[in-house]
């Protein structure tokens, strides 16, 4: 099985690179369209930096707790793994709730994805990240039941490794979103 | 709320030629089904029929063996080739007859759907299918592995490709296909100008098949980098493996762009976004950039494996090692890199400015250098070799002629000033058919003929193969040389009607005759297949090495056993099997020591994932909103069930292997 492990982990790295290209396409589109507000509000008027900073800190913390969970997994402590992933899960849900709140606030103020090219690009880029977080949460939920039932079998450990890679990857993507969409948007 | 979304009986109504075909199918299919059921009952053949379905299910549909998946790819792709050629024949018939007061055989709207279908199907469902088919059949064997890195994902990729195929063909019967051309440029492909379901069918069939291709790309990339036989360093890999490695790097980098682009077009059309719309801050040029940032590498994804096939074919039939191995590897690498920085040459006329056009023009011309290196290396491989002119070599020599013509017209068009003259004309159409037929298709045909005995255990008939080649080659020149001339005379592509005073008609007629020749070539290929199957006992490959081959796939019996290799002994040379034959008198050592190993069990889950993805696509196309989350949930659940299954493998024992190997040796 050790051979399988290295194949799967490497394969997942390649998958993450393809996902990176997918996000790159969305970033590039956002960069091209961010000025196309069609008479509507631009980034500086719409986004609240303190709110997004809160989101960012929550997601960064969740990446840290996911790292602690993996340390516990490699040390063979299933209870600690569950506890840290539970914290990670809750932080992920909190992040997602804040994002959905931001989205619905924008939509209610008449600034939905249909308003302009800029807003289409914004909702799609940030929303795609949100969808990834959602699938990460579903995956985390499944893995937690797996750990409850079967402990830290080698197969489970491998899947947890992939999950934590995925979670950290989403963190990195968010750093770019925070910088390019929100910080540069506020500065413009 | 309408339970079937926008889907009504009107979707089944069609006019003209499509109407006739569709009505024939709608009436014919139930009748055929009733006749089948009645026949089976009357002749009491139900047990046979059920037995057949069970056999199909167990040995093919649920198989995770890449050799079986490869064959299924080839079957699907060949069926799609027939549809694509039928579309081509309709286009040629239309353009040969629709002149002056005559308006040809189809309406403008049907004609637009036909050329969209032709391009889409030929690239995504023929060329991609043939490519992944051949890779599945050959690559694990060639690197001395028992399987691919992720056998289940491989099956899921294949079935996603099938789901895309079914979806795009379904558009012929239920609804219509896009009338936008094969890349569906906005704003034409936006809801405002294409309100029907045609573009949605186009989006979702490509999206589903494209995700399958992306997963295949990851799979084969990992297979090549992680599963090679011990001792097979990168610079000892066979050239086909090198070409696939490069093509898969391109898949991994290019296909996510396609996924994102199609998703954005879908969001525009379905959720009212404004990425590429004409108003509200959309930017249609963004789409054209993105689609070609995928589309140009795609050309090389298709042609690099063909280069790899020719490298194997030429070396084998010349009985010499490949000339300039190292330069071949670097040429592949250079093409792979350059293919990402030339996409803008597809739209020099869009107005990016002289500096940008100059950069992309030069980069495009530069690609001809590594490609030229490859052509010369193949020719030098033949030089002073003992060349056998078998059918695969004929395809190669045909390729050298057609591909070189195509390459030269390509360099011609890399000059922006010239491109402005021939942009969007039949000159361009002739150029890329030179590359795709003369390069890609000829290469895949050579590969299929070459590796056929390894897969099926018997050789294809040579005489009929030669007839097929000459028909294809002659037909190709007849069909496309006139298009170069027409393009220079100013004939735009995708015209469904023109004035008699243009003086174009005779050239279009010659081109139509070319399609007849190509059709005859396909006819000979079908005949070749049928005749070879019939005479398979006489053409059986008993040695496992019918062509005096060089690489590992020829060291095992034909057809290859399901585990490929009984023993994974290390290799030390570049052409390991050839070197082993030179050193020892006998091909294989007398006594082998076998060990237990794991193989994946069959699984229908890949098929289920694709089936649910198909339902998802269909539901989005027709706005059947209640079904969309259900189908998505089904996809996720199926993936979860499968990936959490810890018992997906079984052990093949040393005793079983010994018994099977002994039976082959007899």
mmCIF file of C-alpha atoms in Angstrom, chain B residues 10 50 57 61 82 121-122 187 245 340 531 636 646:
data_model
loop_
_atom_site.group_PDB
_atom_site.id
_atom_site.type_symbol
_atom_site.label_atom_id
_atom_site.label_comp_id
_atom_site.label_asym_id
_atom_site.label_seq_id
_atom_site.Cartn_x
_atom_site.Cartn_y
_atom_site.Cartn_z
ATOM 1 C CA UNK B 10 -42.049 20.787 -29.754
ATOM 2 C CA UNK B 50 -29.507 -12.190 -21.031
ATOM 3 C CA UNK B 57 -21.508 -6.097 -18.302
ATOM 4 C CA UNK B 61 -18.822 -2.213 -19.265
ATOM 5 C CA UNK B 82 -19.046 8.126 -39.041
ATOM 6 C CA UNK B 121 -17.735 16.005 -32.692
ATOM 7 C CA UNK B 122 -14.535 15.553 -34.689
ATOM 8 C CA UNK B 187 -22.064 37.461 -28.204
ATOM 9 C CA UNK B 245 3.722 12.772 -20.986
ATOM 10 C CA UNK B 340 0.934 28.046 -24.527
ATOM 11 C CA UNK B 531 -12.377 -9.469 -43.210
ATOM 12 C CA UNK B 636 -21.501 13.222 -4.928
ATOM 13 C CA UNK B 646 -11.546 -0.186 1.186
#
